[in-house]
Structures are given as structure tokens and as C-alpha cells.
Amino acid sequence: MSRAMETSRTVTRRPDFTARALVPLGLFFGLALVFPFLPLGTRAEYLLQIAFFTLVAAILALSWDILARSGQVSLAHAAFYGLGAYGFALLGKVMPWFAAMPLAALIAGLVSLILGAVTLRLSGMYFAIATLAFTEVVRTIIQNLPESVAGGANGLLVPALLGGNARAQYFLAFGVLLFTALVSLAIRRSRLHHAFAAIRQGEETARVLGVSVVRYKLAAFFISSFLAALGGVLFAGKTFFINPLETFSLANSIAPLTTSIFGGLYTTLGPMLGATVLRVAEELLHNSVKNGYLVVYGLVLMLTILWLPRGLMGLLRRGKHGGEL
Amino acid sequence: MTAVSFQPSVASQQEVVLRADGLSKRFGGLLAVQNVTFTQYSGEILAVIGPNGAGKTTLLNLLSGVYRPTAGRLHLLGRDVTGESMEARCHAGLGRAFQIVRPFPEMTVHENVTVGALFGKAGVSLPEARERAYDLLERTGLAAHAEKAAHELTLLQDKRLEVARALATQPRVLLLDEVMAGLRPAEAQEAVQLVRSVQGSGVSVLFIEHIMPVVRDLADRVVVMDQGQVLAEGTYREVTANPQVVAAYLGTEEGLHA
Amino acid sequence: MELFFQTLLNGLLQSGLYALVASGLALAVGVVGIVNFAHGEFLMIGAFLAWGASAYLGVDPLLSLPLVAVAVFAVGALTYRVSIRHVLLAPELNQMLLTFGLGILLQNLALMLLGGNTRTVTTPYQGSSLSLGDLSVGGPKMIAFGLAVVILAGLYAVLYRTNLGRQMRAVAQNRRGSQLIGIDVDRVYLIAFGVSCGLAAVAGVLVATLLFASPTVGLVFALKAFAIIVMAGLGNLTGVLWASVVLGVSEALVQTYVPGGGGWSDAVFFLLIFATLVFRSFRGAR
Ligand SMILES: Nc1ncnc2c1ncn2[C@@H]1O[C@H](COP(=O)(O)OP(=O)(O)O)[C@@H](O)[C@H]1O
Ligand SMILES: [Mg+2]
């Protein structure tokens, strides 16, 4: 509506994104794939275990991020992770793992639709507190059910995943993370990406522009919780044993959030990088400090918010807007 | 500028695109919109004017579904949409530009418009939406800013973005809330051209405006609001000659002939 | 019937402590506009300071209480200066996450320095009890309730009778407007946040005498404070008192009358928060 009207030049049509953006992701997965074959020496078993839990942490962070992209900053991730773990512990006794795993995730996904539906109108701290309260409700229910059902406060034994073969378990986790990343990329390339971003940045405006907010918010919940539950299955199947207090702990909701923010919100690579750096740092600290090594999570979260609001990804892609994967 | 004025007899043969019957909205003790009734015909440009606080923006919020009316009904293209959501109204053909601009701040200008194109109408694919968004940026003079972050725009550019994004939803009826406020005369003239071209493509426009020359040049019909009610309705000439309207504007900052 | 009244009394006494924690949180939310997820950790600091003073210096918690309050006020003010202040204009998400980070940091710092054990404070009035007709009340409980009432009365007197209090309420209602009429908003924020933390710490001292000090002792109180301010309506300071009584009493009733009450009372409580939030959100629909 000014001079520019007369001179309305044509715009250079830019592609939504280029294949080059996939290179870092490819590198990450390439390294993760060859990791078990590296000459790791005497500590191979230990390192493989750390790598396994790094993959699980990445799955949780990335799945949390997918939900956050739609503006829903959830503290219920532990609930869906836990439902996956418990679902697998119970279902794994009566069916093979490859059936129990998706079924447990499906159950978590469906339960998340209930939470998603009742919290539709909540945002910000209200949403955060409601999701936190939901997690506690789920935990207390599982804890107070008769011990014969879900083990009560003492917890449950879990069928070992893949017969306890550490290498096979690692590759299963690798596969689940790859799947999660592919889902994340598919979202990035689809209308979901635009719907999520619009809802996050202005829900009412999005609706006036025709975005069916309810549908997309619930879709985000389902996808995120399904994937988180797969992470829960991996965790439970690796550790043989789960209990409500640890599985549904606030720490399990906060870790994926911290990881995503540290790595770089609303990206595919960011949460995976964040998980890698934080898991390794945590392990080093755990060995040297023992108690309270989670200090680093708090510090990282604070420093990231204050100094590095776009996380590690912000360092990698200084000053660029859009086009991120 | 030839002001095309519909005679009511001619207009009544036309398709009704928007019909408000006794719309009211109460905020606590305040009746912001009171029993507002009007009809808009296809292809018509309708202006809503009135002093600040008259309830114009609230009326637009009732039309686009941001608020549910306390009383009254709304028909859009022959369909009762009173109880329908914002997104349903958008899909049915209602587009809106906000008075207080609301770009999605972390998206580029092009992505902002893409959202409108992608979700405003069913069956638009992502590549189509992106292409349409580029076209609209060219049409609204934002071509040079396509890849900028929306929060980097000036207010004027933000207003153009509002319009471009609303147009991207392919509306049959476009609601514009003071999109020309703050423009210089030459810029306002270009905006007038844009609205004309929008009308030329078969869209009916309902706009709120304070700049009276713009209202005179553009509006086929004018609805005057005051204190939530419709004070007068008719051609620009008719309403500006109406003593009640003149009285309502007396003593307000804007005056009638700003 | 006697059991019923005893239950009511227990609930009421408990609510004094809740109101103390929740008033502090409401101050941070209402005046500064920050939801402080680290509120429980300031309580924890208060509890440990009281324990430390008692265990190492032999100072009774009731005597160290004023000092603890002032010390944690200073910690809160410092926290505001170096962190909170920089996110006042940032998105709500960033604010939440910052205080989250602070909470994790403080909690784990305590865990690192002091270990995860619970520390109890011994006081001469520990085993004492007071009987009122057929009802009896533990001495520490009664003292804690009395102190909570006195401190809350002081807080409300400051808020409603002093210039500073008026400024706080003005800022809570309209930040821009307050700035225009010459209120030093930044200073008001600093004081409000400091007082908020100080109140949490005072509650922490009382918690130390009633229960124990531990790195995670604050969490459950912070959650209850959230529930209370949500029930009261954000930033509504007087509502906090009523909501505290409602929560305290209903909790006591569940514990007394619901079979296996201990385990389920948490669920009831969280269900209450959840339902309140959801109900409010749908009622507020346009
Ligand atoms: N969400 C709201 N809550 C309460 N009052 C409102 C709200 N929106 C508008 N109002 C009041 O309704 C009246 C009409 O406002 P508005 O429609 O914005 O006027 P206009 O756009 O004609 O200047 C004003 O008195 C305004 O303060
Ligand atoms: Mg207006």
C-alpha cells in the first residue's frame, strides 16, 4: 500500500528447505549407527549403556518438543513415558514385545487425547500446572491400585527386552529414535508444521485464519505421547524393574523440556544434540559428584534462558530465520 | 474516482452475503454492541464508521466469531453461523484483518501469509499455498520483505501483512479494521486501489475507517455506529447530511471531515 | 462427632502454614507477574537454616526465625536482580523455565552439600500438647498456626496500610499506569519478590519444627500453594486465605474418613487442582 505497489517486483521463490539441512542429522545417525562397532575397549559395555540411555533421552526430548511446537508446554511427559513403561510391563507378559510395544504406546496416545481435550483452553502456567497435576493423579492411581494389578508402590518386574541383549536393545532404541526423527521431519514438511507454529504464536489469530486448533492440538498430543511411551518401553525393558515414584517423577517431565531448550526448541536436531551433550555431562558429573549432579540441569536451564534463548541450534545457525529443521 | 452507488432496489436483487439480525454484546455492565441489524450484498463495499468506543471492533469480533453474541443472529452467505467457530466462519468465506496487527512474530512474512492460504480454504496443498502467498506479497507490495521475520516489519508493513494474510484465505467477505489508519494520503490512495481490486475479484468488503475521504471514495453504503447502536445507514452523502450523525461526531477528536 | 471436630481443627491449623506459603507465591505472581516454580526451594532453604541454627548453634527455630526471614529476603532480592529481572518482558515460557531451573539448581545444590537425609529439629516444646475440652492439639502445631496468623496479619497490614503496600497493589493492578504516576516499579518488584521468598522461608522454619528439613521438602508445599492460588484466582490475595482453609480442611477430612486415606489424599488433592483449572477454563468461555 505504498510506492512498492507500482514497482511490485516478483519475489524469488525459495524452496521451503533444502536437502543440505539434512546433513547434520545424517551425521548424527551415522555416528550412532557405527558407535557399537567402535573399538571401545574394556568399558564397551558401560559406554553402550550410556549410549542407549542417550538415545532414550533424545526420544523423550524430541517427542516433548513436537508437543511444544503447538504451544503446549507440558509437564505430563512423565505420565506418558510411564504409561508406556507400565503398559509394556503388563502387556509384555502376555504378548511378544513387538506387539506389546506399539500397543502400550497406543494406549498412552489415547489417554493423552483425554488430557489434551480437557486442557484445550488452558495456556501458559495453567496448562503447565494442570499437566503436572495430571501426572500426579496417574501416579497415585497406579500406586494405589491393588498390588496384583500394577505392583503398587513397590513396583513391577518387566520382561527383559530382546532377551537382555544390550547390542540388540541399542539398535532398537536407535530405530525408535530414527522413527521419531522421521516423524518430526515429516511434520516439518507438512501442514502440521504451519498449524503448530500458528497456534503457538497466536491461537486466536490462527483460528480466524481457519486453523482447526482443536484437531491440531490433539494431534500434537497424540503423536508426542505415543513417541514418549515408546521411550518408556525402552527404559522399562532395559531396566527390568519400574516403580511409580521414579517412573512418574517430575524429573522425568523436566528432563525432556530442559534438553529441548538447551539443544534448540522446535527443531529436530536440537533436542537430539541437547540429549547427547547433557547425558554425557550428567554421566561425568554423576561419577565425580555423586549426589546432586542434577545441579547441572538447573544451571543449564537458567543459563540457556538468560544467555542462549535459541539453544545450541542458535549457536549453529546464528541470525537465520525460518528454514530450520 | 467514480463512486458506484447501489440503489436499494438494485441491491435487493443481489445475493445477500452477510446479514446481522439484532446482534448484541454485553461486557459486564457495558452494552458494547446493541441490537445491530444490517445487510451486505454481494460485491458491495460497506463502511462502518463511528466515534472511538462506538463498538465497531466489537461488532467485527461478533462477525468473525471471536465473541459469541449476547443476542441476535448472523447469516453468512445464506447460512446461519451464529453458533459457529472462528475457523468454520473462515472456511465459509469470511476473512479478517485486525486493527491491532497480529503477525505471527517468529515466522517470516511469507510464512505468515502461507498460513492463511493453507488453512483458510479446504483442499489447498502446501505448495499451492506457498505459491499463492508469494503472489499476494507481490500484490500487496511486500515482495521485498518476503523472507524477513514478521517482527522486523514497520507498522505500515504489518498492516499490509494483515490484509495479505486475510486475502490469502480466499474470502468471499473481507473484514478490514482501520487498516488505513496512520497512512499518508498517497499511501491511503494506493490502499483504496487495493480494496477496489479486491472488490473487482468478486469479494465483498466491510471496512471500518476513520479517514472520511477514503470512506467517500470507497463505500457503496455507510453504517454509522454510536454507543453500540446503528445511528444511521445510507450512502456517504445521506449519512453525512444526517443531523444525528453530525451531532454524534461533534466534540469528538476526529470530526466528520478529517 | 468428637473425631469430626478434631479433624476440622487439624485441618484449620494446617491451613495457617498453607496460607503462609501461598501468600508468598501470590505476591510473586500478582505483583511481579512471575510464577515462581522455585518457591518451594526457598521454603527448603528456610527449613535448613532453622535446622542449622538449632543443630550447630543451639538456637531455637523460633528465635532464628526473624534472621532466617531477613536472610532469605536478601537471597530472593538477589535472585530477582541477577535473573528474574531479565525475563520480565520475555515470553511466559521463558519465565517459567527460568524459575524451574532455579528450583532444580537449589534443590540439587542442597542434595549435593547436605545429602538426601531428612533432618529433624529438636525443641523443648516438641512433645507438648494443649487440650481444649475433648480436643487436643500438638504444641508445635499450635505455635506454628499462631505465628502464621501473626505474620499474615502483618503482611496484610503492610499491604493495606502502608505506602509500600499501596504501591505493590497498584503495580499488581496496572504496571504501566503505576510507572506513569511515578512508582519505581523495579524497586517494588525487588521488594515483593524478596518478601515472597522470605515468607516461603518462614514457612520453612515452621516446617522444620513440625516435620523435618530435606532437599525436597518444599515441593509438596509449593504444589499446594499453586493449588491454592489457582483456586483463589491468580493474584487474589484475600482469596488465598479462604482457599487455604478449604484445602487444609478437605485434606484432613479425606485423611480421616476415606479408607486408606493417606495414599489417596494426594490423588484427591491433585484432582482438585486439575478440576479447578479445567472448570475455570471452560466457564470462562466466551
Ligand atoms: N473485551 C472487552 N471487555 C470489556 N469491554 C470491552 C471489550 N472490548 C471492547 N470493550 C468496550 O466496548 C466498547 C466498544 O469498544 P470497540 O468495539 O473497541 O470500539 P471501536 O472499535 O468502535 O473504537 C468500548 O467501551 C470498549 O472499552
Ligand atoms: Mg476499533
Short mmCIF file of N, CA and C in Angstrom, two decimals, chain A residues 1-6 8-17 188-216 266 321-323, chain B residues 66 85-87 90-91 96 98 102 104-107 111 114-116 118-120 124 126 130-131 134-135 138-141 143-144 146-147 149 151-152 159-160 163 165 169 183-184 186-187 190-191 194:
data_model
loop_
_atom_site.label_atom_id
_atom_site.label_comp_id
_atom_site.label_asym_id
_atom_site.label_seq_id
_atom_site.Cartn_x
_atom_site.Cartn_y
_atom_site.Cartn_z
N MET A 1 0.81 -1.19 0.00
CA MET A 1 0.00 0.00 0.00
C MET A 1 0.85 1.25 0.00
N SER A 2 2.04 1.16 -0.59
CA SER A 2 2.85 2.36 -0.74
C SER A 2 3.49 2.28 -2.10
N ARG A 3 4.51 3.09 -2.28
CA ARG A 3 5.27 3.09 -3.52
C ARG A 3 5.50 1.69 -4.10
N ALA A 4 5.83 0.81 -3.21
CA ALA A 4 6.23 -0.52 -3.65
C ALA A 4 5.17 -1.18 -4.53
N MET A 5 3.94 -0.72 -4.41
CA MET A 5 2.87 -1.26 -5.24
C MET A 5 3.20 -1.17 -6.72
N GLU A 6 3.60 0.04 -7.14
CA GLU A 6 3.87 0.25 -8.57
C GLU A 6 5.00 -0.65 -9.01
N SER A 8 5.90 -3.38 -7.79
CA SER A 8 5.76 -4.70 -7.18
C SER A 8 6.54 -5.76 -7.94
N ARG A 9 7.80 -5.84 -7.58
CA ARG A 9 8.68 -6.80 -8.21
C ARG A 9 8.24 -8.21 -7.86
N THR A 10 8.69 -9.13 -8.65
CA THR A 10 8.40 -10.51 -8.29
C THR A 10 9.38 -10.96 -7.22
N VAL A 11 8.96 -11.93 -6.43
CA VAL A 11 9.80 -12.44 -5.36
C VAL A 11 10.54 -13.65 -5.87
N THR A 12 11.76 -13.81 -5.40
CA THR A 12 12.42 -15.07 -5.69
C THR A 12 11.78 -16.15 -4.85
N ARG A 13 11.23 -17.13 -5.51
CA ARG A 13 10.57 -18.23 -4.80
C ARG A 13 11.64 -19.11 -4.17
N ARG A 14 11.63 -19.14 -2.83
CA ARG A 14 12.60 -20.00 -2.15
C ARG A 14 11.96 -21.33 -1.82
N PRO A 15 12.71 -22.39 -1.94
CA PRO A 15 12.15 -23.68 -1.51
C PRO A 15 11.96 -23.64 0.01
N ASP A 16 11.04 -24.47 0.52
CA ASP A 16 10.75 -24.49 1.94
C ASP A 16 12.01 -24.83 2.74
N PHE A 17 12.75 -25.80 2.24
CA PHE A 17 14.04 -26.10 2.84
C PHE A 17 14.85 -26.92 1.84
N ARG A 188 7.54 -31.38 9.92
CA ARG A 188 8.15 -30.13 9.45
C ARG A 188 7.79 -29.83 8.00
N ARG A 189 7.64 -30.87 7.22
CA ARG A 189 7.37 -30.68 5.80
C ARG A 189 5.88 -30.60 5.49
N SER A 190 5.04 -30.76 6.50
CA SER A 190 3.61 -30.86 6.22
C SER A 190 2.87 -29.64 6.74
N ARG A 191 1.56 -29.65 6.56
CA ARG A 191 0.75 -28.54 7.06
C ARG A 191 0.73 -28.51 8.58
N LEU A 192 1.03 -29.65 9.22
CA LEU A 192 1.09 -29.66 10.68
C LEU A 192 2.06 -28.61 11.20
N HIS A 193 3.20 -28.51 10.54
CA HIS A 193 4.21 -27.54 10.98
C HIS A 193 3.63 -26.13 11.02
N HIS A 194 2.93 -25.77 9.97
CA HIS A 194 2.38 -24.41 9.90
C HIS A 194 1.25 -24.23 10.91
N ALA A 195 0.45 -25.27 11.09
CA ALA A 195 -0.63 -25.18 12.07
C ALA A 195 -0.06 -25.04 13.48
N PHE A 196 0.90 -25.88 13.82
CA PHE A 196 1.50 -25.83 15.16
C PHE A 196 2.10 -24.44 15.43
N ALA A 197 2.89 -23.97 14.47
CA ALA A 197 3.57 -22.68 14.68
C ALA A 197 2.55 -21.55 14.83
N ALA A 198 1.50 -21.60 14.03
CA ALA A 198 0.48 -20.54 14.10
C ALA A 198 -0.23 -20.57 15.45
N ILE A 199 -0.59 -21.76 15.90
CA ILE A 199 -1.28 -21.88 17.18
C ILE A 199 -0.38 -21.38 18.31
N ARG A 200 0.88 -21.74 18.24
CA ARG A 200 1.81 -21.34 19.29
C ARG A 200 1.98 -19.82 19.33
N GLN A 201 2.02 -19.21 18.18
CA GLN A 201 2.34 -17.78 18.13
C GLN A 201 1.11 -16.88 18.18
N GLY A 202 -0.07 -17.46 18.15
CA GLY A 202 -1.29 -16.65 18.22
C GLY A 202 -2.50 -17.51 17.96
N GLU A 203 -3.00 -18.13 19.03
CA GLU A 203 -4.05 -19.12 18.84
C GLU A 203 -5.30 -18.53 18.19
N GLU A 204 -5.71 -17.37 18.70
CA GLU A 204 -6.95 -16.79 18.17
C GLU A 204 -6.78 -16.37 16.71
N THR A 205 -5.63 -15.77 16.42
CA THR A 205 -5.36 -15.37 15.04
C THR A 205 -5.37 -16.60 14.13
N ALA A 206 -4.76 -17.67 14.62
CA ALA A 206 -4.74 -18.90 13.83
C ALA A 206 -6.16 -19.35 13.51
N ARG A 207 -7.03 -19.27 14.49
CA ARG A 207 -8.41 -19.72 14.27
C ARG A 207 -9.12 -18.83 13.26
N VAL A 208 -8.89 -17.53 13.36
CA VAL A 208 -9.52 -16.62 12.41
C VAL A 208 -9.02 -16.91 10.99
N LEU A 209 -7.79 -17.43 10.89
CA LEU A 209 -7.25 -17.78 9.57
C LEU A 209 -7.63 -19.20 9.16
N GLY A 210 -8.48 -19.84 9.93
CA GLY A 210 -9.02 -21.12 9.51
C GLY A 210 -8.32 -22.35 10.06
N VAL A 211 -7.37 -22.17 10.97
CA VAL A 211 -6.69 -23.34 11.53
C VAL A 211 -7.62 -24.04 12.53
N SER A 212 -7.89 -25.32 12.32
CA SER A 212 -8.75 -26.08 13.24
C SER A 212 -7.94 -26.45 14.47
N VAL A 213 -7.91 -25.53 15.41
CA VAL A 213 -6.99 -25.62 16.54
C VAL A 213 -7.16 -26.90 17.34
N VAL A 214 -8.40 -27.27 17.61
CA VAL A 214 -8.65 -28.45 18.44
C VAL A 214 -7.99 -29.67 17.81
N ARG A 215 -8.24 -29.84 16.53
CA ARG A 215 -7.72 -31.02 15.85
C ARG A 215 -6.19 -31.08 15.91
N TYR A 216 -5.56 -29.94 15.66
CA TYR A 216 -4.10 -29.95 15.61
C TYR A 216 -3.47 -30.08 17.00
N TYR A 266 11.90 -26.48 18.93
CA TYR A 266 11.18 -26.53 17.65
C TYR A 266 12.06 -26.96 16.48
N HIS A 321 16.62 -17.06 10.12
CA HIS A 321 15.22 -17.25 10.49
C HIS A 321 14.58 -18.27 9.57
N GLY A 322 13.71 -19.06 10.11
CA GLY A 322 12.95 -20.00 9.30
C GLY A 322 13.86 -21.04 8.67
N GLY A 323 13.27 -21.94 7.93
CA GLY A 323 14.03 -22.92 7.19
C GLY A 323 14.78 -23.91 8.05
N VAL B 66 -14.96 -14.16 17.17
CA VAL B 66 -14.09 -14.05 18.34
C VAL B 66 -14.95 -14.02 19.60
N SER B 85 -17.73 -21.66 15.00
CA SER B 85 -16.41 -21.22 15.47
C SER B 85 -15.78 -20.26 14.46
N MET B 86 -14.70 -19.63 14.91
CA MET B 86 -13.95 -18.73 14.03
C MET B 86 -13.47 -19.46 12.79
N GLU B 87 -12.93 -20.69 13.00
CA GLU B 87 -12.37 -21.36 11.85
C GLU B 87 -13.45 -21.80 10.86
N CYS B 90 -14.31 -18.86 8.82
CA CYS B 90 -13.24 -18.61 7.85
C CYS B 90 -13.40 -19.55 6.65
N HIS B 91 -13.63 -20.82 6.94
CA HIS B 91 -13.80 -21.77 5.84
C HIS B 91 -15.03 -21.44 5.01
N ARG B 96 -10.52 -11.74 7.74
CA ARG B 96 -10.46 -10.58 8.62
C ARG B 96 -9.03 -10.08 8.84
N PHE B 98 -6.99 -7.54 11.42
CA PHE B 98 -7.20 -6.94 12.74
C PHE B 98 -6.73 -5.49 12.79
N ARG B 102 -1.59 -8.44 14.25
CA ARG B 102 -1.19 -9.64 14.98
C ARG B 102 -0.39 -10.57 14.10
N PHE B 104 2.29 -13.40 13.19
CA PHE B 104 2.96 -14.47 13.93
C PHE B 104 4.43 -14.06 14.00
N PRO B 105 4.92 -13.68 15.18
CA PRO B 105 6.19 -12.95 15.24
C PRO B 105 7.42 -13.75 14.81
N GLU B 106 7.40 -15.07 15.02
CA GLU B 106 8.60 -15.84 14.71
C GLU B 106 8.61 -16.39 13.29
N MET B 107 7.53 -16.12 12.55
CA MET B 107 7.51 -16.61 11.17
C MET B 107 8.01 -15.52 10.24
N GLU B 111 5.78 -16.88 5.40
CA GLU B 111 5.14 -17.96 6.16
C GLU B 111 3.81 -17.51 6.78
N THR B 114 1.35 -17.71 4.15
CA THR B 114 1.13 -19.12 3.81
C THR B 114 0.10 -19.75 4.74
N VAL B 115 0.15 -19.40 6.03
CA VAL B 115 -0.82 -19.96 6.98
C VAL B 115 -2.24 -19.65 6.53
N GLY B 116 -2.48 -18.39 6.15
CA GLY B 116 -3.82 -18.02 5.68
C GLY B 116 -4.22 -18.82 4.46
N LEU B 118 -3.09 -21.69 3.42
CA LEU B 118 -3.13 -23.13 3.63
C LEU B 118 -4.40 -23.58 4.36
N PHE B 119 -4.81 -22.78 5.34
CA PHE B 119 -5.92 -23.24 6.18
C PHE B 119 -7.22 -22.50 5.93
N GLY B 120 -7.14 -21.39 5.20
CA GLY B 120 -8.34 -20.58 5.01
C GLY B 120 -9.39 -21.27 4.19
N VAL B 124 -6.41 -26.87 -0.14
CA VAL B 124 -5.23 -26.20 -0.69
C VAL B 124 -3.99 -26.95 -0.21
N LEU B 126 0.16 -27.61 0.36
CA LEU B 126 1.21 -26.74 0.85
C LEU B 126 1.94 -26.00 -0.27
N ARG B 130 2.02 -21.92 -0.65
CA ARG B 130 3.25 -21.13 -0.69
C ARG B 130 3.29 -20.24 -1.92
N GLU B 131 2.84 -20.80 -3.04
CA GLU B 131 2.82 -20.05 -4.29
C GLU B 131 1.84 -18.87 -4.19
N TYR B 134 3.25 -16.06 -2.17
CA TYR B 134 4.18 -15.21 -2.91
C TYR B 134 3.42 -14.25 -3.82
N ASP B 135 2.39 -14.75 -4.49
CA ASP B 135 1.59 -13.88 -5.36
C ASP B 135 1.02 -12.71 -4.57
N GLU B 138 3.43 -9.99 -3.67
CA GLU B 138 3.68 -9.10 -4.79
C GLU B 138 2.53 -8.11 -4.93
N ARG B 139 1.33 -8.62 -4.77
CA ARG B 139 0.17 -7.78 -4.98
C ARG B 139 0.04 -6.70 -3.90
N THR B 140 0.52 -6.99 -2.69
CA THR B 140 0.37 -6.03 -1.60
C THR B 140 1.65 -5.26 -1.33
N GLY B 141 2.62 -5.36 -2.25
CA GLY B 141 3.83 -4.56 -2.11
C GLY B 141 4.77 -5.02 -1.03
N ALA B 143 6.75 -7.70 -1.56
CA ALA B 143 7.64 -8.65 -2.23
C ALA B 143 9.06 -8.61 -1.67
N ALA B 144 9.53 -7.39 -1.41
CA ALA B 144 10.92 -7.26 -0.98
C ALA B 144 11.16 -7.78 0.43
N ALA B 146 9.68 -10.63 1.81
CA ALA B 146 9.14 -11.98 1.96
C ALA B 146 9.86 -12.81 3.02
N GLU B 147 11.18 -12.75 3.05
CA GLU B 147 11.91 -13.63 3.95
C GLU B 147 12.32 -12.96 5.26
N ALA B 149 11.75 -11.70 9.10
CA ALA B 149 10.92 -12.12 10.22
C ALA B 149 9.83 -11.08 10.42
N HIS B 151 8.47 -9.87 12.90
CA HIS B 151 8.63 -8.86 13.95
C HIS B 151 9.57 -7.74 13.53
N GLU B 152 10.19 -7.88 12.35
CA GLU B 152 11.08 -6.83 11.88
C GLU B 152 10.37 -5.78 11.04
N LYS B 159 0.52 -3.73 8.61
CA LYS B 159 -0.87 -3.58 8.19
C LYS B 159 -1.11 -4.23 6.83
N ARG B 160 -0.13 -4.08 5.96
CA ARG B 160 -0.25 -4.75 4.66
C ARG B 160 -0.25 -6.25 4.82
N VAL B 163 -3.60 -7.52 5.75
CA VAL B 163 -4.50 -7.62 4.61
C VAL B 163 -4.13 -8.80 3.73
N ARG B 165 -2.64 -11.53 4.48
CA ARG B 165 -2.93 -12.79 5.14
C ARG B 165 -4.43 -13.08 5.11
N THR B 169 -6.81 -16.25 2.63
CA THR B 169 -7.82 -17.25 2.98
C THR B 169 -8.91 -17.35 1.92
N LEU B 183 -1.74 5.95 7.58
CA LEU B 183 -1.12 6.03 6.25
C LEU B 183 -1.10 7.47 5.77
N ARG B 184 -0.08 7.80 4.95
CA ARG B 184 -0.07 9.12 4.32
C ARG B 184 -1.06 9.12 3.17
N ALA B 186 -0.97 9.58 0.01
CA ALA B 186 -0.62 8.81 -1.20
C ALA B 186 -0.74 7.31 -0.92
N GLU B 187 -0.32 6.93 0.26
CA GLU B 187 -0.39 5.51 0.63
C GLU B 187 -1.84 5.08 0.77
N GLU B 190 -3.27 4.32 -2.50
CA GLU B 190 -2.90 3.01 -3.01
C GLU B 190 -3.70 1.91 -2.33
N ALA B 191 -3.96 2.11 -1.04
CA ALA B 191 -4.77 1.14 -0.32
C ALA B 191 -6.18 1.10 -0.91
N LEU B 194 -6.13 -0.98 -3.85
CA LEU B 194 -6.07 -2.39 -3.49
C LEU B 194 -7.45 -2.92 -3.16
#
